[in-house]
GROMACS .gro file of C-alpha atoms in nm:
model
  353
    1MET     CA    1  17.375   9.082   8.477
    2LYS     CA    2  17.303   8.701   8.613
    3LYS     CA    3  17.316   8.408   8.361
    4THR     CA    4  17.004   8.139   8.380
    5SER     CA    5  17.004   7.829   8.190
    6THR     CA    6  16.740   7.601   8.138
    7ARG     CA    7  16.616   7.348   7.906
    8LEU     CA    8  16.225   7.448   7.661
    9ALA     CA    9  16.001   7.078   7.686
   10ASP     CA   10  16.160   6.983   7.358
   11GLY     CA   11  16.526   6.979   7.478
   12ARG     CA   12  16.605   7.362   7.366
   13GLU     CA   13  16.847   7.562   7.524
   14LEU     CA   14  16.679   7.924   7.703
   15ILE     CA   15  16.885   8.107   7.874
   16TYR     CA   16  16.771   8.456   8.077
   17TYR     CA   17  16.994   8.730   8.117
   18ASP     CA   18  16.875   8.940   8.397
   19LEU     CA   19  16.958   9.317   8.572
   20ARG     CA   20  16.912   9.198   8.934
   21ASP     CA   21  17.185   8.927   9.045
   22ASP     CA   22  16.865   8.746   9.307
   23THR     CA   23  16.649   8.670   9.018
   24VAL     CA   24  16.534   8.296   9.006
   25ARG     CA   25  16.469   8.151   8.700
   26ASP     CA   26  16.282   7.792   8.782
   27ALA     CA   27  15.975   7.786   8.574
   28ALA     CA   28  15.925   7.466   8.427
   29ASP     CA   29  15.802   7.435   8.016
   30ARG     CA   30  15.463   7.320   8.063
   31ARG     CA   31  15.380   7.242   7.719
   32PRO     CA   32  15.369   6.905   7.572
   33LEU     CA   33  15.674   6.948   7.274
   34ASP     CA   34  15.782   6.701   7.127
   35ARG     CA   35  16.148   6.680   7.006
   36THR     CA   36  16.279   6.931   6.766
   37VAL     CA   37  16.338   6.789   6.411
   38THR     CA   38  16.504   6.986   6.147
   39THR     CA   39  16.585   6.910   5.829
   40SER     CA   40  16.861   7.211   5.743
   41GLN     CA   41  17.142   7.212   5.536
   42ILE     CA   42  17.402   7.356   5.294
   43ARG     CA   43  17.470   7.338   4.981
   44ARG     CA   44  17.760   7.479   4.807
   45ASP     CA   45  17.650   7.706   4.475
   46PRO     CA   46  17.944   7.621   4.205
   47LEU     CA   47  17.926   7.903   3.978
   48LEU     CA   48  17.931   8.164   4.267
   49GLY     CA   49  18.124   7.951   4.555
   50ASP     CA   50  17.844   8.053   4.820
   51ALA     CA   51  17.629   7.866   4.994
   52VAL     CA   52  17.253   7.750   5.046
   53ALA     CA   53  17.077   7.717   5.351
   54VAL     CA   54  16.768   7.475   5.238
   55ALA     CA   55  16.543   7.394   5.592
   56SER     CA   56  16.291   7.248   5.461
   57HIS     CA   57  16.099   7.276   5.766
   58ARG     CA   58  16.122   7.626   5.835
   59GLN     CA   59  15.727   7.645   5.617
   60GLY     CA   60  15.545   7.542   5.886
   61ARG     CA   61  15.722   7.842   6.115
   62THR     CA   62  15.419   8.092   6.314
   63TYR     CA   63  15.321   8.334   6.092
   64HIS     CA   64  15.180   8.688   6.244
   65PRO     CA   65  15.010   8.503   6.512
   66PRO     CA   66  14.742   8.784   6.726
   67ALA     CA   67  14.934   8.941   7.027
   68ASP     CA   68  14.757   8.774   7.304
   69GLU     CA   69  14.880   8.426   7.074
   70CYS     CA   70  15.268   8.543   7.075
   71PRO     CA   71  15.489   8.332   7.127
   72LEU     CA   72  15.805   8.571   7.238
   73CYS     CA   73  15.581   8.726   7.541
   74PRO     CA   74  15.643   8.562   7.850
   75THR     CA   75  15.397   8.234   8.035
   76ARG     CA   76  15.098   8.427   8.169
   77GLY     CA   77  14.877   8.185   8.395
   78GLU     CA   78  14.770   7.879   8.141
   79ARG     CA   79  14.848   8.103   7.824
   80LEU     CA   80  15.213   7.884   7.748
   81SER     CA   81  15.469   8.078   7.574
   82GLU     CA   82  15.851   7.966   7.376
   83ILE     CA   83  15.966   8.166   7.776
   84PRO     CA   84  15.821   8.005   8.043
   85ASP     CA   85  15.814   8.232   8.321
   86SER     CA   86  15.588   8.513   8.330
   87SER     CA   87  15.870   8.808   8.280
   88TYR     CA   88  16.217   8.862   8.145
   89ASP     CA   89  16.487   9.115   8.087
   90VAL     CA   90  16.695   8.958   7.793
   91VAL     CA   91  16.607   8.602   7.695
   92VAL     CA   92  16.828   8.410   7.422
   93PHE     CA   93  16.689   8.025   7.316
   94GLU     CA   94  16.718   7.825   7.030
   95ASN     CA   95  16.535   7.842   6.732
   96ARG     CA   96  16.181   7.630   6.693
   97PHE     CA   97  16.240   7.650   6.315
   98PRO     CA   98  16.597   7.769   6.256
   99SER     CA   99  16.769   7.753   5.980
  100LEU     CA  100  17.045   7.606   6.027
  101ALA     CA  101  17.120   7.313   6.292
  102GLY     CA  102  17.387   7.058   6.377
  103ASP     CA  103  17.646   7.038   6.156
  104SER     CA  104  17.508   7.318   5.972
  105GLY     CA  105  17.547   7.565   6.217
  106ARG     CA  106  17.310   7.696   6.492
  107CYS     CA  107  17.021   7.977   6.531
  108GLU     CA  108  16.908   8.184   6.791
  109VAL     CA  109  16.597   8.440   6.925
  110VAL     CA  110  16.684   8.685   7.160
  111CYS     CA  111  16.397   8.919   7.306
  112PHE     CA  112  16.495   9.243   7.373
  113THR     CA  113  16.201   9.278   7.629
  114SER     CA  114  15.946   9.170   7.805
  115ASP     CA  115  15.725   9.418   7.654
  116HIS     CA  116  15.505   9.334   7.322
  117ASP     CA  117  15.472   9.649   7.225
  118ALA     CA  118  15.819   9.806   7.280
  119SER     CA  119  16.045   9.828   7.081
  120PHE     CA  120  16.442   9.875   7.043
  121ALA     CA  121  16.424  10.244   7.056
  122GLY     CA  122  16.231  10.262   7.299
  123LEU     CA  123  16.481  10.035   7.594
  124THR     CA  124  16.584  10.232   7.815
  125GLY     CA  125  16.982  10.261   7.850
  126GLU     CA  126  17.031  10.022   8.117
  127GLN     CA  127  16.770   9.727   7.952
  128ALA     CA  128  17.004   9.852   7.610
  129ARG     CA  129  17.334   9.760   7.783
  130LEU     CA  130  17.174   9.379   7.896
  131VAL     CA  131  17.127   9.352   7.502
  132LEU     CA  132  17.497   9.399   7.420
  133ASP     CA  133  17.604   9.175   7.762
  134ALA     CA  134  17.351   8.890   7.595
  135TRP     CA  135  17.506   8.935   7.231
  136THR     CA  136  17.874   8.906   7.361
  137ASP     CA  137  17.802   8.582   7.547
  138ARG     CA  138  17.628   8.431   7.242
  139THR     CA  139  17.920   8.496   7.067
  140ALA     CA  140  18.131   8.400   7.301
  141GLU     CA  141  17.956   8.040   7.344
  142LEU     CA  142  17.863   8.017   7.051
  143SER     CA  143  18.255   8.045   6.832
  144HIS     CA  144  18.314   7.750   7.091
  145LEU     CA  145  18.066   7.526   6.892
  146PRO     CA  146  18.328   7.303   6.622
  147SER     CA  147  18.059   7.345   6.373
  148VAL     CA  148  18.027   7.725   6.393
  149GLU     CA  149  18.263   7.912   6.229
  150GLN     CA  150  18.142   8.282   6.200
  151VAL     CA  151  17.858   8.448   6.425
  152PHE     CA  152  17.637   8.707   6.292
  153CYS     CA  153  17.385   8.876   6.549
  154PHE     CA  154  17.108   9.069   6.399
  155GLU     CA  155  16.732   9.257   6.377
  156ASN     CA  156  16.480   9.282   6.132
  157ARG     CA  157  16.262   9.512   6.211
  158GLY     CA  158  15.897   9.600   6.060
  159ALA     CA  159  15.739   9.353   5.889
  160GLU     CA  160  15.843   9.546   5.543
  161ILE     CA  161  16.135   9.339   5.609
  162GLY     CA  162  16.005   9.019   5.676
  163VAL     CA  163  15.938   8.998   5.988
  164THR     CA  164  15.635   8.756   6.129
  165LEU     CA  165  15.612   8.824   6.458
  166GLY     CA  166  15.529   9.149   6.607
  167HIS     CA  167  15.755   9.127   6.917
  168PRO     CA  168  16.056   9.309   6.957
  169HIS     CA  169  16.352   9.000   6.916
  170GLY     CA  170  16.611   8.954   6.717
  171GLN     CA  171  16.824   8.677   6.564
  172ILE     CA  172  17.201   8.536   6.610
  173TYR     CA  173  17.295   8.288   6.343
  174ALA     CA  174  17.634   8.058   6.394
  175TYR     CA  175  17.755   7.995   6.075
  176PRO     CA  176  17.944   7.683   5.967
  177PHE     CA  177  18.151   7.900   5.699
  178THR     CA  178  18.229   8.250   5.678
  179THR     CA  179  17.919   8.443   5.488
  180PRO     CA  180  18.018   8.525   5.086
  181ARG     CA  181  17.942   8.952   5.255
  182THR     CA  182  18.242   8.884   5.462
  183ALA     CA  183  18.469   8.744   5.227
  184LEU     CA  184  18.409   9.031   4.980
  185MET     CA  185  18.554   9.268   5.304
  186LEU     CA  186  18.811   9.019   5.373
  187ARG     CA  187  18.996   9.028   4.996
  188SER     CA  188  18.950   9.396   5.005
  189LEU     CA  189  19.117   9.436   5.324
  190ALA     CA  190  19.410   9.175   5.181
  191ALA     CA  191  19.454   9.382   4.899
  192HIS     CA  192  19.419   9.735   5.036
  193LYS     CA  193  19.775   9.632   5.304
  194GLU     CA  194  19.961   9.427   5.033
  195ALA     CA  195  19.887   9.763   4.816
  196THR     CA  196  20.022   9.985   5.087
  197GLY     CA  197  20.234   9.798   5.237
  198GLY     CA  198  20.006   9.700   5.605
  199GLU     CA  199  19.758   9.987   5.645
  200ASN     CA  200  19.439   9.849   5.740
  201LEU     CA  201  19.152   9.983   5.494
  202PHE     CA  202  18.924   9.985   5.817
  203ASP     CA  203  19.170  10.244   5.983
  204THR     CA  204  19.184  10.410   5.684
  205VAL     CA  205  18.794  10.419   5.549
  206LEU     CA  206  18.684  10.560   5.973
  207GLU     CA  207  18.991  10.808   5.952
  208ARG     CA  208  18.815  10.970   5.563
  209GLU     CA  209  18.461  10.921   5.710
  210LEU     CA  210  18.515  11.123   6.042
  211ALA     CA  211  18.721  11.408   5.851
  212GLY     CA  212  18.413  11.425   5.541
  213GLU     CA  213  18.057  11.560   5.528
  214ARG     CA  214  17.873  11.215   5.624
  215VAL     CA  215  17.943  11.244   5.986
  216VAL     CA  216  17.586  11.099   6.149
  217LEU     CA  217  17.692  11.118   6.510
  218GLU     CA  218  17.999  11.097   6.694
  219GLY     CA  219  18.081  10.978   7.071
  220GLU     CA  220  18.377  10.973   7.212
  221HIS     CA  221  18.447  10.552   7.189
  222TRP     CA  222  18.202  10.559   6.858
  223ALA     CA  223  18.118  10.708   6.541
  224ALA     CA  224  17.864  10.663   6.296
  225PHE     CA  225  17.799  10.796   5.908
  226VAL     CA  226  17.607  10.732   5.607
  227PRO     CA  227  17.912  10.536   5.384
  228TYR     CA  228  17.999  10.700   5.075
  229ALA     CA  229  17.868  10.389   4.857
  230ALA     CA  230  17.547  10.349   5.032
  231HIS     CA  231  17.363  10.092   4.862
  232TRP     CA  232  17.019  10.151   5.079
  233PRO     CA  233  16.817  10.487   5.092
  234TYR     CA  234  16.920  10.564   5.425
  235GLU     CA  235  17.197  10.330   5.568
  236VAL     CA  236  17.463  10.446   5.880
  237HIS     CA  237  17.770  10.224   5.980
  238LEU     CA  238  17.853  10.268   6.363
  239TYR     CA  239  18.187  10.212   6.450
  240PRO     CA  240  18.374  10.205   6.802
  241LYS     CA  241  18.689  10.434   6.746
  242ARG     CA  242  18.951  10.071   6.858
  243ARG     CA  243  18.943   9.884   6.658
  244VAL     CA  244  18.831   9.506   6.781
  245PRO     CA  245  18.737   9.173   6.575
  246ASP     CA  246  18.445   9.131   6.747
  247LEU     CA  247  18.202   9.203   6.995
  248LEU     CA  248  18.442   9.048   7.238
  249GLY     CA  249  18.706   9.334   7.217
  250LEU     CA  250  18.543   9.599   7.308
  251ASP     CA  251  18.663   9.756   7.651
  252GLU     CA  252  18.363   9.859   7.929
  253ALA     CA  253  18.433  10.226   7.761
  254ALA     CA  254  18.285  10.183   7.484
  255ARG     CA  255  17.977   9.910   7.640
  256THR     CA  256  17.862  10.212   7.865
  257GLU     CA  257  17.799  10.425   7.596
  258PHE     CA  258  17.745  10.249   7.357
  259PRO     CA  259  17.384  10.241   7.475
  260GLN     CA  260  17.353  10.615   7.415
  261VAL     CA  261  17.463  10.620   7.115
  262TYR     CA  262  17.320  10.336   6.932
  263LEU     CA  263  16.930  10.453   7.137
  264GLU     CA  264  16.987  10.777   6.944
  265LEU     CA  265  17.051  10.663   6.588
  266LEU     CA  266  16.723  10.445   6.645
  267ARG     CA  267  16.468  10.723   6.735
  268ARG     CA  268  16.697  10.931   6.458
  269PHE     CA  269  16.612  10.593   6.203
  270ASP     CA  270  16.191  10.663   6.317
  271ARG     CA  271  16.177  11.018   6.224
  272ILE     CA  272  16.342  11.010   5.892
  273PHE     CA  273  16.035  11.050   5.743
  274GLY     CA  274  15.795  11.291   5.977
  275GLU     CA  275  15.548  11.287   6.233
  276GLY     CA  276  15.258  11.034   6.170
  277GLU     CA  277  15.483  10.847   6.023
  278PRO     CA  278  15.463  10.423   6.084
  279PRO     CA  279  15.772  10.348   6.242
  280THR     CA  280  16.070  10.233   6.056
  281PRO     CA  281  16.136   9.958   5.880
  282TYR     CA  282  16.518   9.840   5.900
  283ILE     CA  283  16.842   9.606   5.933
  284ALA     CA  284  17.046   9.660   6.236
  285ALA     CA  285  17.331   9.417   6.168
  286TRP     CA  286  17.699   9.307   6.333
  287HIS     CA  287  17.940   9.195   6.184
  288GLN     CA  288  18.220   9.064   6.339
  289ALA     CA  289  18.544   8.869   6.216
  290PRO     CA  290  18.488   8.438   6.173
  291PHE     CA  291  18.701   8.258   6.457
  292GLY     CA  292  18.766   7.996   6.177
  293THR     CA  293  19.100   8.039   5.962
  294LEU     CA  294  19.167   8.295   5.741
  295GLU     CA  295  19.476   8.147   5.586
  296GLU     CA  296  19.245   8.177   5.222
  297PHE     CA  297  19.283   8.604   5.271
  298ASP     CA  298  19.683   8.668   5.244
  299GLY     CA  299  19.830   8.813   5.505
  300VAL     CA  300  19.528   8.929   5.688
  301ARG     CA  301  19.472   8.843   6.068
  302ARG     CA  302  19.165   8.825   6.280
  303ASP     CA  303  19.243   9.120   6.477
  304ASP     CA  304  19.273   9.330   6.120
  305PHE     CA  305  18.864   9.293   6.074
  306ALA     CA  306  18.656   9.576   6.241
  307LEU     CA  307  18.368   9.536   6.422
  308HIS     CA  308  18.133   9.748   6.329
  309LEU     CA  309  17.682   9.779   6.255
  310GLU     CA  310  17.517   9.883   5.956
  311LEU     CA  311  17.179   9.955   6.002
  312PHE     CA  312  16.908  10.002   5.762
  313THR     CA  313  16.591  10.117   5.582
  314ILE     CA  314  16.474   9.963   5.286
  315ARG     CA  315  16.249  10.314   5.313
  316ARG     CA  316  16.302  10.518   5.038
  317THR     CA  317  16.059  10.824   5.112
  318SER     CA  318  15.736  10.842   5.314
  319GLY     CA  319  15.530  10.530   5.193
  320LYS     CA  320  15.740  10.366   4.911
  321LEU     CA  321  15.983  10.074   4.987
  322LYS     CA  322  16.312   9.982   4.792
  323PHE     CA  323  16.253   9.740   4.593
  324LEU     CA  324  16.559   9.523   4.497
  325ALA     CA  325  16.492   9.471   4.136
  326GLY     CA  326  16.685   9.372   3.829
  327SER     CA  327  17.016   9.497   3.844
  328GLU     CA  328  16.993   9.467   4.263
  329SER     CA  329  16.866   9.097   4.205
  330GLY     CA  330  17.003   9.023   3.934
  331MET     CA  331  17.328   9.135   3.922
  332ASN     CA  332  17.411   9.236   4.274
  333VAL     CA  333  17.482   9.597   4.170
  334PHE     CA  334  17.264   9.880   4.344
  335ILE     CA  335  17.086  10.153   4.236
  336ASN     CA  336  17.072  10.392   4.585
  337ASP     CA  337  16.745  10.654   4.517
  338VAL     CA  338  16.876  10.920   4.778
  339PRO     CA  339  17.247  11.052   4.727
  340PRO     CA  340  17.447  10.970   5.090
  341GLU     CA  341  17.544  11.280   5.171
  342ARG     CA  342  17.170  11.390   5.179
  343ALA     CA  343  17.102  11.127   5.368
  344ALA     CA  344  17.306  11.154   5.646
  345GLU     CA  345  17.199  11.536   5.705
  346ARG     CA  346  16.845  11.469   5.707
  347LEU     CA  347  17.005  11.160   6.055
  348ARG     CA  348  17.129  11.469   6.166
  349GLU     CA  349  16.801  11.687   6.140
  350VAL     CA  350  16.562  11.444   6.290
  351ALA     CA  351  16.770  11.437   6.601
  352SER     CA  352  16.569  11.295   6.922
  353SER     CA  353  16.736  11.496   7.179
   0.00000   0.00000   0.00000
C-alpha cells in the first residue's frame, strides 16, 4: 500500500491509498473553494447523560446529485470533484460538511472505489484489503489527535438508510468522547468481570454463539453470527477469533482472511430477499475500544474490549422496512419481527458460492 497525503483547495486533507507503490499523485484541486467554515458543537443531555452534535451548516450539504455531478467520482477534464486525480483506488478526505470538527472531533469520507456504479460487495479481495488498511491507518492517525477519544468507521448503504450520495463510500467519525453505545458495552463488561471473578464477556458471548444455531459463517480467523437478542430483522456480528481492542490489533493472518469473509457476508445480504430485489440497504459499523481513559468502568482495561463489526439492514421483508416507531424511538426498546434463528438460517441458505 502506498499512502499519499495532499490538500484540497479549501485546506482540507485528502489521502490516496494505492495498490501500486509507483503511483504518483500530484494533481491539484482546481476548484475556487473558500476555507471551510463549520459550526459544530457538542451539547450534553443532562437527563440522559449522552451527547448531541449540533451542526447547522450541514443543511446545505450535497443532496442526491445526478451521477454526472457526483463529488466522489474522480475529476475528469473540466468536471471537477472532491478528488483531483482522474482515477484512484481508495481515497479518504475530510468531510466538507462534518458533523464533528475542531475541538468537537473530526469526520472523514472513505471512497472505496472510483467506480460510481460499484458496491463494496463487488470489490475484489485486493480492493477490500486496501479499504481495511485505510481504516486501520486512519484509526491510528486519528487516535493521536488531542480532541479524539473514539474512532468509528462505518458504511451507510442505500437510500432507505438516508444515503445522499450514490457513490460507494463510507465515513469515519472521530468522537471527543466515548459513545453511549460503547459505554453500555463497557459497563456490561465490567459487571460481568466482577460477577465471574475475571471472565471476559466478549469471549463468553463468542464462545456461546459459536456453539449454537445462529452461526452464519466461520473461517479460521473470523466468525459471523446473528446475536441472540438481535435488534434488527437481519443483523450479523463479525468477530476476529483472537480478541483485539481495535483494527490496529489484527495480525496479518486475520487481515488476509477478512476480505474473503466480509465480501461473502455482503453478497449474502444482497440475496436475502430473493432474485430481482433491489440491493439490500444496510449499515456496517466497526466497534473499537476508546483511546481515552476507562477509569469510570471499574476494572476494565482497554484490551478487554473486543473489536467487532455489526452489519444490519432495516428491510424486514420484500418491499417493507423496519421503522423505529414509538417503542424503539421513544423508549429504546426494539421489537424484532424476524426471529434471530430464522435470520441466521436464511443467511446460510443464500450462500453466494
